[in-house]
Amino acid sequence: MDSLPYLSLITFLPLLGMAVILALPKSQENAIRWTAALFSGLSLLFATVVYFGPFDATAGVQLVERFDWIPAFNIQYFMGVDGLSLPLVFLSALIHFIAVFASWNIKKSMKGYFALLLLLEVGVNGVFLALDFFLFYVFWEIMLLPMYFLIGIWGGPRREYAAIKFFLYTLAGSVLMLVALVAIYLKSGGIAGEPTFDLLTLKSMASTWVQDQSTFLGMKFTTWIFWFLFVGFAIKIPVFPFHTWLPDAHVEAPTPISVILAGILLKLGAYGMLRINFPLAPDAFADARYFLAVLGTVSIVYGAYVAMAQTDFKRVVAYSSVSHMGYFLLGAASLTFAGLNGATFQLFTHGTSSAMLFLIVGVVYDRAHHRDLNDFGGLAQRMPFFLGVATIGIFAGLGLPGMSGFISEAMTLLGAYEVYPVLVIISTLGILMTAAFLLYALQRVFLGSLPKKYENFTDMDRREAFCLVPFAALCILLGIVPTLVLDKMAHAIQLLSEELSAYTGG
Amino acid sequence: MPLEAYLAVAAVLFVIGLTMVASRRNLVYVLMGLELILNAANLNLVAFNRFHPESHVDGQMTALFVIILAAAEAAIALAIVLNAYSHFETIRPDDIDTMKD
Amino acid sequence: MLPAPPIESLTAAAAEGATLGNSAYAFLLAVPLLPLVGWLLQVFFGRKLPRQGDWLPTSGMALSALIAVVMFIRVLFQWNPDFLMSSAEDGFAWRFFFSDGSIPAPIAQFTAGILYDNLSAFLLAMVALVSFLVHLFSVGYMQGDSRYNIFFSNLSLFTFAMLGLVLSDNMVFFFVFWEIMGLCSYLLIGHLAQDRKQPKMSAAWASLKAFMTTRIGDVCLFVGMAVFWAKFDTLSFHGLYTATADHVAANGWEGWMTFGAIMMFLGAVGKSAQFPLHVWLPDAMEGPTPVSAMIHAATMVAAGVYLTGRIYLLCSPEAQLVIACVGAFTAIFAATIGITGFDIKKVLAYSTISQLGYMIAAIGVGGVSAGLFHVITHAIFKACLFLGSGSVIHGCHHEQDMREMGGLRKKMPITYITMLVSTLAISGVPLFAGFYSKDAILAKALEKSMVTQEWIWAMPFYLLVVAAAVTAFYMFRLIFMTFHGEPRSDHAHHAHESPWTMTVPLMVLGFFAVFGGKFWITDPLHAVSGGRTPWFMALVHDPDLERWESSAIEQAHGYGGHGALLSHAADGHGSGEGHGAAAGHDEHHDVAHTAHVRAMITSIIVATLGILTACLFYLFGVFNPKKVAAALGGLYRLVFNKYFFDELYHATVIRGTVVFSGFLSWVDQNIVDGTVLLVGRTMKRLAGFSGAADKYVVDGAVNWVGESTQAAGQAVRRIQTGRIQQYAYFTFAGAVLLAAVVLLDLF
């Protein structure tokens, strides 16, 4: 290999960090924190280097690292990056890095906490970079476990309930995925002689197995795997009606974990759809498109309306995530270039804006120790700087033009309108409601007279500012220069949309 | 004298020994009963040896072996009795029933 | 800036050098960027600078305004109705979404550039100038505000957005700036809600209401964009014009185009506070007065009119009718509310809504240039009125109720005179600015109804005429109540004239309120304007006149009634193809001239009527307003309560939303999550069942084996007595038994 194994570095540096943390004595709290920061920072550094350095947007999968892992089953260690995964890897590294700083005040068995946090990053980065289905699945499961403990141990009062709900829900999804994984593996053996987990090979085989007209329980092979994978990934996104784990998990999770959850974990489901679900069952996808678009629209509108009725600040933001992730499904289902790009970009922009919103909730919560919107008011008087940043966050969240959320939503809706005009018109209700509930929340927290009990509040400290400002900057920067991200993924998306469009036919 | 005569004496001895073992209320007598049983067996051994010449002196040798065994056994058993007495302050077997469940 | 793909020539004239040369783009770019830089500096350093940095955005704005005005004068001296600069055509455009143009998808071909024609030149200069004046005015008015620096930064950002909007050559950027304006409007209206000392909650609600109401329109505008994008794959204005012209030429007007155009127009309805989305504008007066003056009278609300003008060429006849009717209805509707108001700013707000209705209606009836002309004149005199009211409020120690004023004419002479001049202008008194624009609108509306001969097209004209009379009435009511009579409160007694930073802008605006209409200054250029039409009308032509005749009209005629309407508007009469173009033009001019004369006479009569009535009521006291109001009873209450629109919306839209969201939340908790929990519980119950089976069947079997063994042991243990002799018995008995078995061969 003539260059650094960037992708392995990005993925496994946090694992090294975890080992170091485990080796450190429990009393060395600062050393533990800084180790976590260092290793996630290194991961971010390499992700940035790849982003601006060796990555060539016009080439396909690149920086490939590939060797046999379990030859008996033809399982490979196969890592690679393309325009689809690159922005998400960068986002993942960034969010984990920020999450370390957002976790600075964790007291309870912090050694274990940071170790799990880094393990989580290994899983997430790995999922984005793995191009072997089995490896993908392994990373997928790696990620599940730390999340369970991070919610279940460091969470709020109903943490066990939330953690178990999260775990069972996602595990159910994983099981469906596992079934599909095995089915695909065996199917590929029937075609190529030797079964394989290589996603690129599998993708090229898709055109063969869509020809297979034999049915099992009345459905074709591709239909089966499509729905199994779809439900598996849809739970993760989450798409209505699989979303109810999300508010509970968010409300109970500590702030940094909510940030990671909303910022990057939800994107894994969407990424899985684009990487595995749709390309491996393109004909079933073509048949299901309208249904998916409807699901997306329902998520958008439904999430927004439900958010409106919440009084817990975090629940509001959690439901807004449901709403925002609906755009992904709507845009992806449209299969237009603009729609797909918008959908993929939405993953990135929602990653930044929702992370910001959760950090904002966290800042408020750290001071007030509750999140009841009706019990706030007038914080603007004590926290003017925070108000400014929160305003950026909230307007980024509601997709104000000039910020990145607008670009992705606009592209999604413009692209989707060509195919599903009625759905787009319905989904604009979601835009309106999002604006309404976010601004209403802003008003209830910051405006009005300041209750006595909040008199002693202080403005954001430097650490909190350090967590929030990068996201704010990204939201604005990408709203003005969206080419920074869109250029990177344009060709991958173009390819994907061509491949998938071939099956939509007349 | 026919073999049956020897066997009858041995059988009588055996029964007497067995009765002593089973019914005497003193461990020393129980031991003596045991000796009688062993000697009944010895009598059988030598008697059979006498009436089966092809067996050379096997029976007699075994009888000698048993005698030696009986001596050793008596020594150990008496030691046990002494110890039992010092522990239970009795040598009535009915009273020594700690092996009962 | 990346090189743009060549697009087809926009107009022949543009190619022939009716431009200012490419260097002009740098200056044009500087106009919005200066406030942007001012904003950035103000955000980051404002608090640390001396005087909280108010001089920084203000001076930047001065420079920006200077550039815009100089550019405007250069354009003016070209005096070319076909003047057009398009940066995309000249090779400067920004590939906004994707820098790789080789991707075939239309969105990758999207570019953003500058469009600068007569219309944008005027509007740019006006916005920059008004913004500068408001900056200047705010230096005086906002003194002592706890968030002084933030106010200026918001103001700068707003100015940036508005200037950017005027220069945009495409719908996407137009929309972006449009929304940033919405944001700034939100922040500025809510400015006092974040006051460090006395947060004003009503301002917070007003800002939320403004943002949400306009956003309804914005979302519709977006849908409208999507409609056209889906068919034409372009969002640049000229791209859309060309595509629409071609499409109409080939297929005539189609339903989706009407839909798209009306959706776009709804954006303007929101931003320009047209019925039924007008409710936010009066509440927006919760903002500081400079904000009310600038944003909610002169600039932001004008953006909606500008939008309607820009998309006029995309409007089918049905869409035009909708636009005209909405505008005309709003004009009369809001004017009537203005009669009953007592809050000086609220009256002006309803007056603004009403005047915006005029502009929209003008565009609807085909008078794009008349409508935009009114934007300019209205911006001047309404800004003057608002700043005047600000001066009054400032002078009266923040008293806004006109019943508490009176007799201020002596105490605040400059304010009085400038406001009076503006009132004369808005009432349509001849020689004042408003007269010319209002007259042009009425003429256009009358002309349209004469040409079409349809009753529905006559409605806008009559509505507008009545509204003109009502306008004159309530504006003079405002003047009389505020400045005439005796002071009615302590505040009014102790009123004082405002400092120069406030009076200078008033005087400048007052000056233009007199001279802005006919524009006497352009007399040297009479050679071009002919001195007959107002300057604006001479330069900004109604877009459809030339453009559609050649290609669209013949086709549209064949298409029947749809196209016919447009062609009537275009060539002036309904006799169809039989007439030559020249004859059509002559006849058109005849109709236009007749309409013009009649409209002028009508408008003078109604203005006089309105003013006289106001005099009778409020100056001479011939009628007692209170008695009249009492006599009207229910009708008065209806108008006084603004036709109960706030209550209506509250009861329907807001209540509906809250109830519906509550319902969905209930569904989410109980049905969706309930299903999940039900599945969970069922699983748990199944697990319980299987657990029981495990416990009692599987484990039970194992335990049974153990237990029965134990029971057997229990039974047998009885014979273990511990008595050696008994054991011996058993041994012997066993031996006997065995011997018996063996010897007797029992088995």
PDB file of N, CA, C and O in Angstrom, chain C residues 310-340:
ATOM      1  N   ARG C 310     -42.205  40.505 -11.078  1.00  0.00           N
ATOM      2  CA  ARG C 310     -41.229  39.645 -11.734  1.00  0.00           C
ATOM      3  C   ARG C 310     -41.880  38.406 -12.329  1.00  0.00           C
ATOM      4  O   ARG C 310     -41.441  37.904 -13.363  1.00  0.00           O
ATOM      5  N   ILE C 311     -42.903  37.902 -11.655  1.00  0.00           N
ATOM      6  CA  ILE C 311     -43.512  36.668 -12.170  1.00  0.00           C
ATOM      7  C   ILE C 311     -44.710  36.967 -13.059  1.00  0.00           C
ATOM      8  O   ILE C 311     -45.416  36.064 -13.460  1.00  0.00           O
ATOM      9  N   TYR C 312     -44.935  38.236 -13.340  1.00  0.00           N
ATOM     10  CA  TYR C 312     -46.129  38.575 -14.096  1.00  0.00           C
ATOM     11  C   TYR C 312     -46.203  37.799 -15.401  1.00  0.00           C
ATOM     12  O   TYR C 312     -47.261  37.331 -15.824  1.00  0.00           O
ATOM     13  N   LEU C 313     -45.053  37.625 -16.018  1.00  0.00           N
ATOM     14  CA  LEU C 313     -45.045  36.955 -17.316  1.00  0.00           C
ATOM     15  C   LEU C 313     -45.370  35.475 -17.203  1.00  0.00           C
ATOM     16  O   LEU C 313     -45.581  34.801 -18.198  1.00  0.00           O
ATOM     17  N   LEU C 314     -45.366  34.953 -15.991  1.00  0.00           N
ATOM     18  CA  LEU C 314     -45.707  33.538 -15.818  1.00  0.00           C
ATOM     19  C   LEU C 314     -47.179  33.366 -15.487  1.00  0.00           C
ATOM     20  O   LEU C 314     -47.640  32.246 -15.284  1.00  0.00           O
ATOM     21  N   CYS C 315     -47.885  34.489 -15.395  1.00  0.00           N
ATOM     22  CA  CYS C 315     -49.257  34.412 -14.908  1.00  0.00           C
ATOM     23  C   CYS C 315     -50.235  34.235 -16.054  1.00  0.00           C
ATOM     24  O   CYS C 315     -50.282  35.038 -16.978  1.00  0.00           O
ATOM     25  N   SER C 316     -51.028  33.212 -15.935  1.00  0.00           N
ATOM     26  CA  SER C 316     -52.095  33.016 -16.905  1.00  0.00           C
ATOM     27  C   SER C 316     -53.190  34.036 -16.629  1.00  0.00           C
ATOM     28  O   SER C 316     -53.208  34.656 -15.562  1.00  0.00           O
ATOM     29  N   PRO C 317     -54.113  34.240 -17.548  1.00  0.00           N
ATOM     30  CA  PRO C 317     -55.185  35.222 -17.325  1.00  0.00           C
ATOM     31  C   PRO C 317     -55.962  34.954 -16.044  1.00  0.00           C
ATOM     32  O   PRO C 317     -56.309  35.887 -15.327  1.00  0.00           O
ATOM     33  N   GLU C 318     -56.196  33.687 -15.734  1.00  0.00           N
ATOM     34  CA  GLU C 318     -56.915  33.394 -14.497  1.00  0.00           C
ATOM     35  C   GLU C 318     -56.110  33.859 -13.298  1.00  0.00           C
ATOM     36  O   GLU C 318     -56.655  34.442 -12.355  1.00  0.00           O
ATOM     37  N   ALA C 319     -54.805  33.568 -13.352  1.00  0.00           N
ATOM     38  CA  ALA C 319     -53.956  33.982 -12.240  1.00  0.00           C
ATOM     39  C   ALA C 319     -53.961  35.498 -12.113  1.00  0.00           C
ATOM     40  O   ALA C 319     -54.013  36.048 -11.013  1.00  0.00           O
ATOM     41  N   GLN C 320     -53.952  36.182 -13.271  1.00  0.00           N
ATOM     42  CA  GLN C 320     -53.980  37.649 -13.227  1.00  0.00           C
ATOM     43  C   GLN C 320     -55.257  38.134 -12.563  1.00  0.00           C
ATOM     44  O   GLN C 320     -55.245  39.074 -11.762  1.00  0.00           O
ATOM     45  N   LEU C 321     -56.343  37.469 -12.902  1.00  0.00           N
ATOM     46  CA  LEU C 321     -57.614  37.879 -12.305  1.00  0.00           C
ATOM     47  C   LEU C 321     -57.570  37.705 -10.789  1.00  0.00           C
ATOM     48  O   LEU C 321     -58.000  38.588 -10.034  1.00  0.00           O
ATOM     49  N   VAL C 322     -57.026  36.577 -10.365  1.00  0.00           N
ATOM     50  CA  VAL C 322     -56.909  36.350  -8.917  1.00  0.00           C
ATOM     51  C   VAL C 322     -56.083  37.453  -8.281  1.00  0.00           C
ATOM     52  O   VAL C 322     -56.456  38.038  -7.256  1.00  0.00           O
ATOM     53  N   ILE C 323     -54.968  37.771  -8.918  1.00  0.00           N
ATOM     54  CA  ILE C 323     -54.081  38.796  -8.362  1.00  0.00           C
ATOM     55  C   ILE C 323     -54.815  40.122  -8.262  1.00  0.00           C
ATOM     56  O   ILE C 323     -54.803  40.788  -7.221  1.00  0.00           O
ATOM     57  N   ALA C 324     -55.482  40.492  -9.353  1.00  0.00           N
ATOM     58  CA  ALA C 324     -56.172  41.783  -9.369  1.00  0.00           C
ATOM     59  C   ALA C 324     -57.242  41.838  -8.289  1.00  0.00           C
ATOM     60  O   ALA C 324     -57.356  42.824  -7.548  1.00  0.00           O
ATOM     61  N   CYS C 325     -57.995  40.758  -8.153  1.00  0.00           N
ATOM     62  CA  CYS C 325     -59.094  40.785  -7.188  1.00  0.00           C
ATOM     63  C   CYS C 325     -58.586  40.782  -5.754  1.00  0.00           C
ATOM     64  O   CYS C 325     -59.091  41.525  -4.908  1.00  0.00           O
ATOM     65  N   VAL C 326     -57.572  39.971  -5.497  1.00  0.00           N
ATOM     66  CA  VAL C 326     -57.014  39.960  -4.143  1.00  0.00           C
ATOM     67  C   VAL C 326     -56.512  41.350  -3.781  1.00  0.00           C
ATOM     68  O   VAL C 326     -56.792  41.884  -2.703  1.00  0.00           O
ATOM     69  N   GLY C 327     -55.768  41.942  -4.723  1.00  0.00           N
ATOM     70  CA  GLY C 327     -55.211  43.262  -4.445  1.00  0.00           C
ATOM     71  C   GLY C 327     -56.294  44.289  -4.204  1.00  0.00           C
ATOM     72  O   GLY C 327     -56.270  45.027  -3.207  1.00  0.00           O
ATOM     73  N   ALA C 328     -57.279  44.330  -5.091  1.00  0.00           N
ATOM     74  CA  ALA C 328     -58.311  45.352  -4.968  1.00  0.00           C
ATOM     75  C   ALA C 328     -59.127  45.152  -3.708  1.00  0.00           C
ATOM     76  O   ALA C 328     -59.450  46.108  -2.986  1.00  0.00           O
ATOM     77  N   PHE C 329     -59.423  43.901  -3.421  1.00  0.00           N
ATOM     78  CA  PHE C 329     -60.191  43.637  -2.214  1.00  0.00           C
ATOM     79  C   PHE C 329     -59.414  44.066  -0.970  1.00  0.00           C
ATOM     80  O   PHE C 329     -59.956  44.691  -0.062  1.00  0.00           O
ATOM     81  N   THR C 330     -58.119  43.738  -0.955  1.00  0.00           N
ATOM     82  CA  THR C 330     -57.307  44.139   0.187  1.00  0.00           C
ATOM     83  C   THR C 330     -57.297  45.648   0.345  1.00  0.00           C
ATOM     84  O   THR C 330     -57.340  46.175   1.464  1.00  0.00           O
ATOM     85  N   ALA C 331     -57.224  46.344  -0.781  1.00  0.00           N
ATOM     86  CA  ALA C 331     -57.145  47.807  -0.733  1.00  0.00           C
ATOM     87  C   ALA C 331     -58.339  48.378   0.007  1.00  0.00           C
ATOM     88  O   ALA C 331     -58.192  49.198   0.929  1.00  0.00           O
ATOM     89  N   ILE C 332     -59.522  47.954  -0.345  1.00  0.00           N
ATOM     90  CA  ILE C 332     -60.715  48.526   0.282  1.00  0.00           C
ATOM     91  C   ILE C 332     -60.911  47.971   1.688  1.00  0.00           C
ATOM     92  O   ILE C 332     -61.242  48.679   2.632  1.00  0.00           O
ATOM     93  N   PHE C 333     -60.600  46.694   1.831  1.00  0.00           N
ATOM     94  CA  PHE C 333     -60.781  46.003   3.108  1.00  0.00           C
ATOM     95  C   PHE C 333     -59.935  46.649   4.209  1.00  0.00           C
ATOM     96  O   PHE C 333     -60.429  47.007   5.285  1.00  0.00           O
ATOM     97  N   ALA C 334     -58.657  46.848   3.912  1.00  0.00           N
ATOM     98  CA  ALA C 334     -57.777  47.413   4.931  1.00  0.00           C
ATOM     99  C   ALA C 334     -58.078  48.885   5.157  1.00  0.00           C
ATOM    100  O   ALA C 334     -57.951  49.385   6.272  1.00  0.00           O
ATOM    101  N   ALA C 335     -58.472  49.571   4.074  1.00  0.00           N
ATOM    102  CA  ALA C 335     -58.753  50.998   4.225  1.00  0.00           C
ATOM    103  C   ALA C 335     -59.899  51.218   5.204  1.00  0.00           C
ATOM    104  O   ALA C 335     -59.847  52.132   6.040  1.00  0.00           O
ATOM    105  N   THR C 336     -60.914  50.385   5.128  1.00  0.00           N
ATOM    106  CA  THR C 336     -62.034  50.573   6.051  1.00  0.00           C
ATOM    107  C   THR C 336     -61.597  50.374   7.495  1.00  0.00           C
ATOM    108  O   THR C 336     -62.053  51.072   8.397  1.00  0.00           O
ATOM    109  N   ILE C 337     -60.688  49.422   7.707  1.00  0.00           N
ATOM    110  CA  ILE C 337     -60.221  49.210   9.084  1.00  0.00           C
ATOM    111  C   ILE C 337     -59.468  50.444   9.569  1.00  0.00           C
ATOM    112  O   ILE C 337     -59.558  50.839  10.728  1.00  0.00           O
ATOM    113  N   GLY C 338     -58.749  51.079   8.594  1.00  0.00           N
ATOM    114  CA  GLY C 338     -57.984  52.270   8.957  1.00  0.00           C
ATOM    115  C   GLY C 338     -58.849  53.383   9.523  1.00  0.00           C
ATOM    116  O   GLY C 338     -58.375  54.207  10.313  1.00  0.00           O
ATOM    117  N   ILE C 339     -60.121  53.421   9.138  1.00  0.00           N
ATOM    118  CA  ILE C 339     -60.994  54.508   9.597  1.00  0.00           C
ATOM    119  C   ILE C 339     -61.178  54.466  11.106  1.00  0.00           C
ATOM    120  O   ILE C 339     -61.275  55.493  11.761  1.00  0.00           O
ATOM    121  N   THR C 340     -61.205  53.267  11.663  1.00  0.00           N
ATOM    122  CA  THR C 340     -61.629  53.161  13.057  1.00  0.00           C
ATOM    123  C   THR C 340     -60.476  53.087  14.036  1.00  0.00           C
ATOM    124  O   THR C 340     -60.697  53.100  15.240  1.00  0.00           O
TER     125      THR C 340
END
